[in-house]
Amino acid sequence: MRKLWQAVAGSDLYYHFKRDKVAIASFSTLMLMVLISFTAPLIAPFDPYDPMQIDIMNSDIPPSWVENGEEQFKLGTDAQGRDMLSTMMYGTRISITIGLLAVCLQLVIGITLGLVAGYFGGRIDSILMRIADIQLSFSTLMVAIIVLAIFQASLGADLYGEYALLMLVLVIGIAEWPQYARTVRASVLAEKEKEYVDAVRVIGLGPMRIMFRHILPNTLSPVLVISTVQVANAIMSEAALSFLGLGMPVNQPSLGSLINAGFEFILSGSWWITTFPAIALILLVLVINLLGDWLRDVLNPKLYKG
Amino acid sequence: MFAFLVRRLIQAVLVMFVISLISFSIQDNLGDPLREMLGVAVSEAERERLREELGLNDPFLEQYWRFLQKAVQGDLGNSYFFKRPALEVIMEKLPATVELVLGATLIIVTLSVPIGVYCAIRPKTWLARTLMGLSIIGISVPVFLTAILLIYVFSIHLGWFPSYGRGDTAMIGFWETGLLTRDGLIHLVLPSIALSSIMLPLFIRLIRSEMMECLEQDYIRFARAKGLSNRRIWFIHALKNTLLPVITVGGVQIGTMIAFTILTETVFQWPGMGFLFLEAVNRTDTPLIIAYMIIVGLIFVVTNTLVDLIYGLVDPTVKLARRI
């Protein structure tokens, strides 16, 4: 543990991190949000999944500092009588989970295919890259909306709600693999020509071992930079899909579905149902984007354009 | 050039083939066409007879071939809800979406180029820093939230702009336009701003970084040495090369923009294709869903081909045939 800390403290990344106020602020905000949302079952004042704690008589109560507000509901309640603060904590947890899982899926698919395409070249490469080109030319959100819409229409809203989280991860994860595949492939093409690869080949190691143990570690810095932006994008996509009613169901809301639920009431004056989740969502995406910007400036990898 | 067109055409046909295959399997699995036609009060024997007559018991490939033949002729079936040809219903809504995209594109083009260039040539000024800071906030705010915020501030509080719908429209031939009436234009303002809100910062950042990269290259240094004015270097020599990658990204972003029209149209109740599509999904109106998929697929394929063509014309060093 101490060794690990020393490795972190001695690294370039940490050196730059210490000197950048924006990076420190965004990182601490992000960590705080992650901590609060993932410990929600322990620290949230109410459990929004427990029907016993929800009373419809408590619906539409404004935040506690506004007139008619109640002290026990700090940020007010939504139309179903759920405490906004607790529901948001749980919602942030769902949003972050979907973002991370979707990016993990993108990483696995994208890195594997990118390595294979770059290392073997030839026909495999051109076929994979052709598919990637075509898939990139269709916007992820468009594909996700259509695919999820079809699944929702064929499964019915209730059944769909049960699998919504899985579906969101799968769709966002699969739709974005070309981003990684192209970046990894570009780095592999450069790495492949280097002497150390020749050396391990002469030793007689198999292609799998060369690809994953020797080339892959040298392609990771652009992957790291893309990943931050991709997590932000995945969270945004999830929010957009949930806002359209194609994502998380009302009884298990993410930040996007909370905003969607509140949008109906914004005209009647219940601004808090939309505003607080919106602020949480923007803050979450913003700090991740700021961190991504900072990482790109520090690591400055050659990113694949276009 | 010719080889490029042929290859591109093959690719386009391939993509449309996949889309048609997906559309067809949806049609096959989503809802029962007989129930849509007859309701529930028809006997099982009668159903089976009709099933045979309509060819619903034929093998998959045979049915698919029939679907394809009809689709090529523009017949995608009748919308269950509107009881009219699905393609006709979609095409009626197309102008609204196109005008919305047009409005947003206008905002993006007129603002992103000057701001991006300014931030690139004067990166240290406070204005450039503020603009870059705002742009990262802009990227982090989802389109639907911008839309809601705009409605809240400008419609509900200030009452300057209407919050939903298209307003008065005029007909030019088959094209129902809102661009010619004052009411229509006023209705277009907020949705266009909302739609452009996420692309605009993206393009500002892209133009800035491309321009900064351009300004570091040798030919710019040479132009300086030759004694050309800064103005000429920036706006003639550097800007030209800056805009090349912008065209490519722009082509991809048109597709994303169509996805965002669904969000914008939902918030503003804009009577376009995206709004129609979501309604169709909620009503399980399969022919309409398929028609939308095919139209959107076509738009994607055509814009991508066009963008690559334009790219080849603007930058003669790019060999089109090798760009697939």
mmCIF file of N, CA, C and O in Angstrom, chain A residues 207-286:
data_model
loop_
_atom_site.group_PDB
_atom_site.id
_atom_site.type_symbol
_atom_site.label_atom_id
_atom_site.label_comp_id
_atom_site.label_asym_id
_atom_site.label_seq_id
_atom_site.Cartn_x
_atom_site.Cartn_y
_atom_site.Cartn_z
ATOM 1 N N PRO A 207 1.054 -14.456 -30.454
ATOM 2 C CA PRO A 207 0.468 -13.143 -30.740
ATOM 3 C C PRO A 207 -0.409 -12.614 -29.596
ATOM 4 O O PRO A 207 -0.405 -11.414 -29.328
ATOM 5 N N MET A 208 -1.148 -13.506 -28.925
ATOM 6 C CA MET A 208 -2.022 -13.050 -27.851
ATOM 7 C C MET A 208 -1.207 -12.361 -26.763
ATOM 8 O O MET A 208 -1.532 -11.292 -26.277
ATOM 9 N N ARG A 209 -0.100 -13.039 -26.374
ATOM 10 C CA ARG A 209 0.720 -12.512 -25.296
ATOM 11 C C ARG A 209 1.399 -11.206 -25.719
ATOM 12 O O ARG A 209 1.453 -10.253 -24.944
ATOM 13 N N ILE A 210 1.861 -11.172 -26.955
ATOM 14 C CA ILE A 210 2.507 -9.934 -27.434
ATOM 15 C C ILE A 210 1.498 -8.786 -27.418
ATOM 16 O O ILE A 210 1.788 -7.693 -26.938
ATOM 17 N N MET A 211 0.292 -9.067 -27.934
ATOM 18 C CA MET A 211 -0.704 -8.003 -28.036
ATOM 19 C C MET A 211 -1.089 -7.460 -26.661
ATOM 20 O O MET A 211 -1.060 -6.263 -26.428
ATOM 21 N N PHE A 212 -1.448 -8.386 -25.747
ATOM 22 C CA PHE A 212 -2.038 -7.915 -24.500
ATOM 23 C C PHE A 212 -1.005 -7.541 -23.444
ATOM 24 O O PHE A 212 -1.227 -6.639 -22.655
ATOM 25 N N ARG A 213 0.139 -8.259 -23.428
ATOM 26 C CA ARG A 213 1.108 -7.975 -22.373
ATOM 27 C C ARG A 213 2.124 -6.923 -22.776
ATOM 28 O O ARG A 213 2.648 -6.195 -21.938
ATOM 29 N N HIS A 214 2.434 -6.843 -24.057
ATOM 30 C CA HIS A 214 3.544 -5.971 -24.443
ATOM 31 C C HIS A 214 3.102 -4.722 -25.182
ATOM 32 O O HIS A 214 3.587 -3.635 -24.910
ATOM 33 N N ILE A 215 2.188 -4.870 -26.136
ATOM 34 C CA ILE A 215 1.780 -3.684 -26.904
ATOM 35 C C ILE A 215 0.733 -2.878 -26.139
ATOM 36 O O ILE A 215 0.826 -1.657 -26.028
ATOM 37 N N LEU A 216 -0.245 -3.582 -25.579
ATOM 38 C CA LEU A 216 -1.366 -2.891 -24.938
ATOM 39 C C LEU A 216 -0.946 -1.832 -23.907
ATOM 40 O O LEU A 216 -1.440 -0.707 -23.954
ATOM 41 N N PRO A 217 -0.018 -2.156 -22.984
ATOM 42 C CA PRO A 217 0.340 -1.146 -21.984
ATOM 43 C C PRO A 217 0.862 0.152 -22.595
ATOM 44 O O PRO A 217 0.704 1.220 -22.013
ATOM 45 N N ASN A 218 1.448 0.060 -23.786
ATOM 46 C CA ASN A 218 1.981 1.262 -24.416
ATOM 47 C C ASN A 218 0.943 2.063 -25.172
ATOM 48 O O ASN A 218 1.242 3.110 -25.725
ATOM 49 N N THR A 219 -0.296 1.553 -25.240
ATOM 50 C CA THR A 219 -1.323 2.293 -25.955
ATOM 51 C C THR A 219 -2.336 2.886 -24.986
ATOM 52 O O THR A 219 -3.351 3.421 -25.402
ATOM 53 N N LEU A 220 -2.033 2.793 -23.695
ATOM 54 C CA LEU A 220 -3.096 3.113 -22.740
ATOM 55 C C LEU A 220 -3.309 4.601 -22.477
ATOM 56 O O LEU A 220 -4.391 4.989 -22.047
ATOM 57 N N SER A 221 -2.320 5.468 -22.746
ATOM 58 C CA SER A 221 -2.560 6.851 -22.353
ATOM 59 C C SER A 221 -3.648 7.532 -23.189
ATOM 60 O O SER A 221 -4.495 8.221 -22.631
ATOM 61 N N PRO A 222 -3.705 7.325 -24.530
ATOM 62 C CA PRO A 222 -4.873 7.879 -25.225
ATOM 63 C C PRO A 222 -6.176 7.238 -24.747
ATOM 64 O O PRO A 222 -7.199 7.917 -24.654
ATOM 65 N N VAL A 223 -6.126 5.950 -24.414
ATOM 66 C CA VAL A 223 -7.338 5.268 -23.953
ATOM 67 C C VAL A 223 -7.864 5.916 -22.676
ATOM 68 O O VAL A 223 -9.060 6.153 -22.520
ATOM 69 N N LEU A 224 -6.931 6.260 -21.781
ATOM 70 C CA LEU A 224 -7.318 6.903 -20.522
ATOM 71 C C LEU A 224 -8.004 8.243 -20.790
ATOM 72 O O LEU A 224 -9.035 8.559 -20.202
ATOM 73 N N VAL A 225 -7.418 9.017 -21.716
ATOM 74 C CA VAL A 225 -7.988 10.329 -22.025
ATOM 75 C C VAL A 225 -9.387 10.199 -22.605
ATOM 76 O O VAL A 225 -10.320 10.885 -22.192
ATOM 77 N N ILE A 226 -9.537 9.277 -23.565
ATOM 78 C CA ILE A 226 -10.866 9.098 -24.168
ATOM 79 C C ILE A 226 -11.862 8.644 -23.110
ATOM 80 O O ILE A 226 -13.003 9.082 -23.090
ATOM 81 N N SER A 227 -11.410 7.747 -22.211
ATOM 82 C CA SER A 227 -12.343 7.154 -21.259
ATOM 83 C C SER A 227 -13.072 8.199 -20.413
ATOM 84 O O SER A 227 -14.274 8.069 -20.198
ATOM 85 N N THR A 228 -12.354 9.219 -19.958
ATOM 86 C CA THR A 228 -13.040 10.220 -19.135
ATOM 87 C C THR A 228 -14.170 10.866 -19.917
ATOM 88 O O THR A 228 -15.297 10.959 -19.438
ATOM 89 N N VAL A 229 -13.844 11.288 -21.153
ATOM 90 C CA VAL A 229 -14.880 11.927 -21.967
ATOM 91 C C VAL A 229 -16.013 10.947 -22.247
ATOM 92 O O VAL A 229 -17.190 11.317 -22.231
ATOM 93 N N GLN A 230 -15.646 9.669 -22.471
ATOM 94 C CA GLN A 230 -16.670 8.680 -22.783
ATOM 95 C C GLN A 230 -17.617 8.448 -21.604
ATOM 96 O O GLN A 230 -18.808 8.246 -21.804
ATOM 97 N N VAL A 231 -17.080 8.466 -20.380
ATOM 98 C CA VAL A 231 -17.962 8.296 -19.222
ATOM 99 C C VAL A 231 -18.962 9.455 -19.180
ATOM 100 O O VAL A 231 -20.168 9.250 -19.012
ATOM 101 N N ALA A 232 -18.451 10.677 -19.395
ATOM 102 C CA ALA A 232 -19.346 11.837 -19.412
ATOM 103 C C ALA A 232 -20.397 11.675 -20.499
ATOM 104 O O ALA A 232 -21.594 11.897 -20.271
ATOM 105 N N ASN A 233 -19.962 11.253 -21.700
ATOM 106 C CA ASN A 233 -20.909 11.074 -22.794
ATOM 107 C C ASN A 233 -21.943 10.006 -22.479
ATOM 108 O O ASN A 233 -23.119 10.159 -22.786
ATOM 109 N N ALA A 234 -21.476 8.899 -21.875
ATOM 110 C CA ALA A 234 -22.404 7.815 -21.566
ATOM 111 C C ALA A 234 -23.457 8.292 -20.567
ATOM 112 O O ALA A 234 -24.647 7.986 -20.714
ATOM 113 N N ILE A 235 -23.028 9.065 -19.564
ATOM 114 C CA ILE A 235 -23.986 9.572 -18.581
ATOM 115 C C ILE A 235 -24.985 10.504 -19.261
ATOM 116 O O ILE A 235 -26.195 10.453 -19.000
ATOM 117 N N MET A 236 -24.470 11.336 -20.182
ATOM 118 C CA MET A 236 -25.369 12.238 -20.922
ATOM 119 C C MET A 236 -26.356 11.448 -21.784
ATOM 120 O O MET A 236 -27.547 11.776 -21.830
ATOM 121 N N SER A 237 -25.851 10.427 -22.482
ATOM 122 C CA SER A 237 -26.740 9.630 -23.333
ATOM 123 C C SER A 237 -27.821 8.970 -22.499
ATOM 124 O O SER A 237 -28.996 8.955 -22.877
ATOM 125 N N GLU A 238 -27.388 8.427 -21.355
ATOM 126 C CA GLU A 238 -28.362 7.761 -20.482
ATOM 127 C C GLU A 238 -29.423 8.751 -20.054
ATOM 128 O O GLU A 238 -30.618 8.443 -20.080
ATOM 129 N N ALA A 239 -28.982 9.967 -19.672
ATOM 130 C CA ALA A 239 -29.945 10.978 -19.227
ATOM 131 C C ALA A 239 -30.915 11.319 -20.347
ATOM 132 O O ALA A 239 -32.127 11.405 -20.143
ATOM 133 N N ALA A 240 -30.364 11.473 -21.573
ATOM 134 C CA ALA A 240 -31.222 11.818 -22.706
ATOM 135 C C ALA A 240 -32.238 10.712 -22.966
ATOM 136 O O ALA A 240 -33.428 10.976 -23.162
ATOM 137 N N LEU A 241 -31.772 9.449 -22.932
ATOM 138 C CA LEU A 241 -32.677 8.331 -23.194
ATOM 139 C C LEU A 241 -33.740 8.227 -22.114
ATOM 140 O O LEU A 241 -34.914 8.000 -22.394
ATOM 141 N N SER A 242 -33.323 8.416 -20.853
ATOM 142 C CA SER A 242 -34.303 8.352 -19.773
ATOM 143 C C SER A 242 -35.280 9.509 -19.874
ATOM 144 O O SER A 242 -36.463 9.368 -19.566
ATOM 145 N N PHE A 243 -34.778 10.657 -20.326
ATOM 146 C CA PHE A 243 -35.673 11.812 -20.473
ATOM 147 C C PHE A 243 -36.755 11.529 -21.507
ATOM 148 O O PHE A 243 -37.892 11.957 -21.371
ATOM 149 N N LEU A 244 -36.386 10.780 -22.545
ATOM 150 C CA LEU A 244 -37.368 10.447 -23.583
ATOM 151 C C LEU A 244 -38.302 9.333 -23.135
ATOM 152 O O LEU A 244 -39.203 8.944 -23.862
ATOM 153 N N GLY A 245 -38.060 8.787 -21.929
ATOM 154 C CA GLY A 245 -38.896 7.694 -21.461
ATOM 155 C C GLY A 245 -38.431 6.346 -21.978
ATOM 156 O O GLY A 245 -39.152 5.362 -21.884
ATOM 157 N N LEU A 246 -37.217 6.295 -22.543
ATOM 158 C CA LEU A 246 -36.711 5.021 -23.053
ATOM 159 C C LEU A 246 -35.692 4.411 -22.111
ATOM 160 O O LEU A 246 -35.098 3.384 -22.401
ATOM 161 N N GLY A 247 -35.447 5.064 -20.975
ATOM 162 C CA GLY A 247 -34.409 4.587 -20.077
ATOM 163 C C GLY A 247 -34.988 4.022 -18.795
ATOM 164 O O GLY A 247 -35.916 3.219 -18.823
ATOM 165 N N MET A 248 -34.424 4.480 -17.673
ATOM 166 C CA MET A 248 -34.824 3.949 -16.383
ATOM 167 C C MET A 248 -36.289 4.293 -16.078
ATOM 168 O O MET A 248 -36.740 5.395 -16.331
ATOM 169 N N PRO A 249 -37.030 3.329 -15.491
ATOM 170 C CA PRO A 249 -38.447 3.559 -15.172
ATOM 171 C C PRO A 249 -38.612 4.484 -13.952
ATOM 172 O O PRO A 249 -37.651 4.746 -13.235
ATOM 173 N N VAL A 250 -39.852 4.942 -13.740
ATOM 174 C CA VAL A 250 -40.115 5.935 -12.698
ATOM 175 C C VAL A 250 -39.828 5.400 -11.298
ATOM 176 O O VAL A 250 -39.402 6.140 -10.417
ATOM 177 N N ASN A 251 -40.050 4.087 -11.081
ATOM 178 C CA ASN A 251 -39.855 3.574 -9.720
ATOM 179 C C ASN A 251 -38.386 3.300 -9.407
ATOM 180 O O ASN A 251 -38.040 2.903 -8.310
ATOM 181 N N GLN A 252 -37.518 3.517 -10.389
ATOM 182 C CA GLN A 252 -36.090 3.284 -10.187
ATOM 183 C C GLN A 252 -35.345 4.376 -10.935
ATOM 184 O O GLN A 252 -34.584 4.107 -11.849
ATOM 185 N N PRO A 253 -35.599 5.642 -10.574
ATOM 186 C CA PRO A 253 -35.207 6.726 -11.472
ATOM 187 C C PRO A 253 -33.710 7.012 -11.473
ATOM 188 O O PRO A 253 -33.052 6.934 -10.438
ATOM 189 N N SER A 254 -33.169 7.326 -12.660
ATOM 190 C CA SER A 254 -31.847 7.922 -12.760
ATOM 191 C C SER A 254 -32.067 9.433 -12.804
ATOM 192 O O SER A 254 -33.204 9.903 -12.757
ATOM 193 N N LEU A 255 -30.978 10.201 -12.901
ATOM 194 C CA LEU A 255 -31.147 11.657 -12.936
ATOM 195 C C LEU A 255 -32.001 12.082 -14.128
ATOM 196 O O LEU A 255 -32.848 12.960 -14.024
ATOM 197 N N GLY A 256 -31.802 11.417 -15.265
ATOM 198 C CA GLY A 256 -32.562 11.756 -16.463
ATOM 199 C C GLY A 256 -34.049 11.530 -16.289
ATOM 200 O O GLY A 256 -34.864 12.384 -16.650
ATOM 201 N N SER A 257 -34.425 10.394 -15.698
ATOM 202 C CA SER A 257 -35.869 10.146 -15.553
ATOM 203 C C SER A 257 -36.476 11.063 -14.498
ATOM 204 O O SER A 257 -37.653 11.409 -14.592
ATOM 205 N N LEU A 258 -35.676 11.478 -13.502
ATOM 206 C CA LEU A 258 -36.188 12.454 -12.529
ATOM 207 C C LEU A 258 -36.507 13.775 -13.217
ATOM 208 O O LEU A 258 -37.550 14.389 -12.957
ATOM 209 N N ILE A 259 -35.605 14.205 -14.105
ATOM 210 C CA ILE A 259 -35.840 15.459 -14.832
ATOM 211 C C ILE A 259 -37.085 15.326 -15.687
ATOM 212 O O ILE A 259 -37.919 16.224 -15.760
ATOM 213 N N ASN A 260 -37.204 14.176 -16.339
ATOM 214 C CA ASN A 260 -38.380 13.916 -17.165
ATOM 215 C C ASN A 260 -39.663 13.999 -16.337
ATOM 216 O O ASN A 260 -40.647 14.624 -16.730
ATOM 217 N N ALA A 261 -39.630 13.374 -15.145
ATOM 218 C CA ALA A 261 -40.820 13.382 -14.291
ATOM 219 C C ALA A 261 -41.150 14.807 -13.853
ATOM 220 O O ALA A 261 -42.318 15.186 -13.755
ATOM 221 N N GLY A 262 -40.101 15.617 -13.590
ATOM 222 C CA GLY A 262 -40.338 16.970 -13.118
ATOM 223 C C GLY A 262 -40.781 17.927 -14.203
ATOM 224 O O GLY A 262 -41.443 18.919 -13.934
ATOM 225 N N PHE A 263 -40.407 17.601 -15.459
ATOM 226 C CA PHE A 263 -40.709 18.493 -16.570
ATOM 227 C C PHE A 263 -42.210 18.739 -16.697
ATOM 228 O O PHE A 263 -42.655 19.832 -17.024
ATOM 229 N N GLU A 264 -43.014 17.705 -16.377
ATOM 230 C CA GLU A 264 -44.467 17.857 -16.468
ATOM 231 C C GLU A 264 -44.985 18.916 -15.501
ATOM 232 O O GLU A 264 -46.011 19.530 -15.727
ATOM 233 N N PHE A 265 -44.236 19.098 -14.383
ATOM 234 C CA PHE A 265 -44.768 19.962 -13.331
ATOM 235 C C PHE A 265 -44.141 21.340 -13.324
ATOM 236 O O PHE A 265 -44.495 22.173 -12.513
ATOM 237 N N ILE A 266 -43.191 21.574 -14.253
ATOM 238 C CA ILE A 266 -42.471 22.836 -14.194
ATOM 239 C C ILE A 266 -43.415 23.999 -14.517
ATOM 240 O O ILE A 266 -43.296 25.086 -13.971
ATOM 241 N N LEU A 267 -44.412 23.729 -15.370
ATOM 242 C CA LEU A 267 -45.338 24.807 -15.729
ATOM 243 C C LEU A 267 -46.275 25.143 -14.577
ATOM 244 O O LEU A 267 -46.757 26.256 -14.457
ATOM 245 N N SER A 268 -46.491 24.160 -13.700
ATOM 246 C CA SER A 268 -47.387 24.441 -12.582
ATOM 247 C C SER A 268 -46.621 24.972 -11.372
ATOM 248 O O SER A 268 -47.185 25.096 -10.294
ATOM 249 N N GLY A 269 -45.339 25.257 -11.536
ATOM 250 C CA GLY A 269 -44.603 25.937 -10.482
ATOM 251 C C GLY A 269 -43.721 25.053 -9.630
ATOM 252 O O GLY A 269 -42.975 25.557 -8.815
ATOM 253 N N SER A 270 -43.788 23.715 -9.779
ATOM 254 C CA SER A 270 -42.941 22.846 -8.956
ATOM 255 C C SER A 270 -41.552 22.752 -9.591
ATOM 256 O O SER A 270 -41.187 21.733 -10.147
ATOM 257 N N TRP A 271 -40.791 23.823 -9.472
ATOM 258 C CA TRP A 271 -39.507 23.886 -10.173
ATOM 259 C C TRP A 271 -38.471 22.945 -9.575
ATOM 260 O O TRP A 271 -37.547 22.524 -10.237
ATOM 261 N N TRP A 272 -38.624 22.609 -8.275
ATOM 262 C CA TRP A 272 -37.538 21.865 -7.616
ATOM 263 C C TRP A 272 -37.379 20.439 -8.112
ATOM 264 O O TRP A 272 -36.300 19.886 -8.048
ATOM 265 N N ILE A 273 -38.468 19.853 -8.632
ATOM 266 C CA ILE A 273 -38.369 18.459 -9.080
ATOM 267 C C ILE A 273 -37.420 18.358 -10.269
ATOM 268 O O ILE A 273 -36.715 17.371 -10.434
ATOM 269 N N THR A 274 -37.408 19.395 -11.134
ATOM 270 C CA THR A 274 -36.500 19.381 -12.275
ATOM 271 C C THR A 274 -35.142 19.966 -11.918
ATOM 272 O O THR A 274 -34.106 19.436 -12.318
ATOM 273 N N THR A 275 -35.160 21.058 -11.162
ATOM 274 C CA THR A 275 -33.931 21.837 -10.994
ATOM 275 C C THR A 275 -32.824 21.075 -10.288
ATOM 276 O O THR A 275 -31.682 21.071 -10.754
ATOM 277 N N PHE A 276 -33.134 20.416 -9.161
ATOM 278 C CA PHE A 276 -32.057 19.775 -8.392
ATOM 279 C C PHE A 276 -31.394 18.622 -9.141
ATOM 280 O O PHE A 276 -30.165 18.573 -9.214
ATOM 281 N N PRO A 277 -32.183 17.698 -9.730
ATOM 282 C CA PRO A 277 -31.508 16.657 -10.514
ATOM 283 C C PRO A 277 -30.716 17.241 -11.679
ATOM 284 O O PRO A 277 -29.636 16.743 -12.013
ATOM 285 N N ALA A 278 -31.258 18.332 -12.287
ATOM 286 C CA ALA A 278 -30.551 18.955 -13.408
ATOM 287 C C ALA A 278 -29.198 19.476 -12.959
ATOM 288 O O ALA A 278 -28.182 19.262 -13.630
ATOM 289 N N ILE A 279 -29.178 20.156 -11.792
ATOM 290 C CA ILE A 279 -27.903 20.682 -11.286
ATOM 291 C C ILE A 279 -26.935 19.532 -11.020
ATOM 292 O O ILE A 279 -25.757 19.587 -11.400
ATOM 293 N N ALA A 280 -27.438 18.454 -10.399
ATOM 294 C CA ALA A 280 -26.570 17.309 -10.102
ATOM 295 C C ALA A 280 -25.985 16.721 -11.388
ATOM 296 O O ALA A 280 -24.791 16.445 -11.471
ATOM 297 N N LEU A 281 -26.839 16.584 -12.399
ATOM 298 C CA LEU A 281 -26.397 15.999 -13.666
ATOM 299 C C LEU A 281 -25.334 16.877 -14.323
ATOM 300 O O LEU A 281 -24.272 16.391 -14.747
ATOM 301 N N ILE A 282 -25.614 18.191 -14.404
ATOM 302 C CA ILE A 282 -24.666 19.097 -15.053
ATOM 303 C C ILE A 282 -23.338 19.095 -14.308
ATOM 304 O O ILE A 282 -22.267 19.019 -14.913
ATOM 305 N N LEU A 283 -23.413 19.145 -12.986
ATOM 306 C CA LEU A 283 -22.197 19.167 -12.172
ATOM 307 C C LEU A 283 -21.373 17.901 -12.423
ATOM 308 O O LEU A 283 -20.155 17.961 -12.639
ATOM 309 N N LEU A 284 -22.059 16.764 -12.408
ATOM 310 C CA LEU A 284 -21.378 15.482 -12.606
ATOM 311 C C LEU A 284 -20.646 15.441 -13.942
ATOM 312 O O LEU A 284 -19.452 15.132 -14.029
ATOM 313 N N VAL A 285 -21.383 15.801 -15.009
ATOM 314 C CA VAL A 285 -20.788 15.746 -16.344
ATOM 315 C C VAL A 285 -19.683 16.794 -16.474
ATOM 316 O O VAL A 285 -18.618 16.532 -17.051
ATOM 317 N N LEU A 286 -19.920 17.959 -15.901
ATOM 318 C CA LEU A 286 -18.948 19.047 -16.018
ATOM 319 C C LEU A 286 -17.611 18.675 -15.382
ATOM 320 O O LEU A 286 -16.551 18.855 -15.983
#
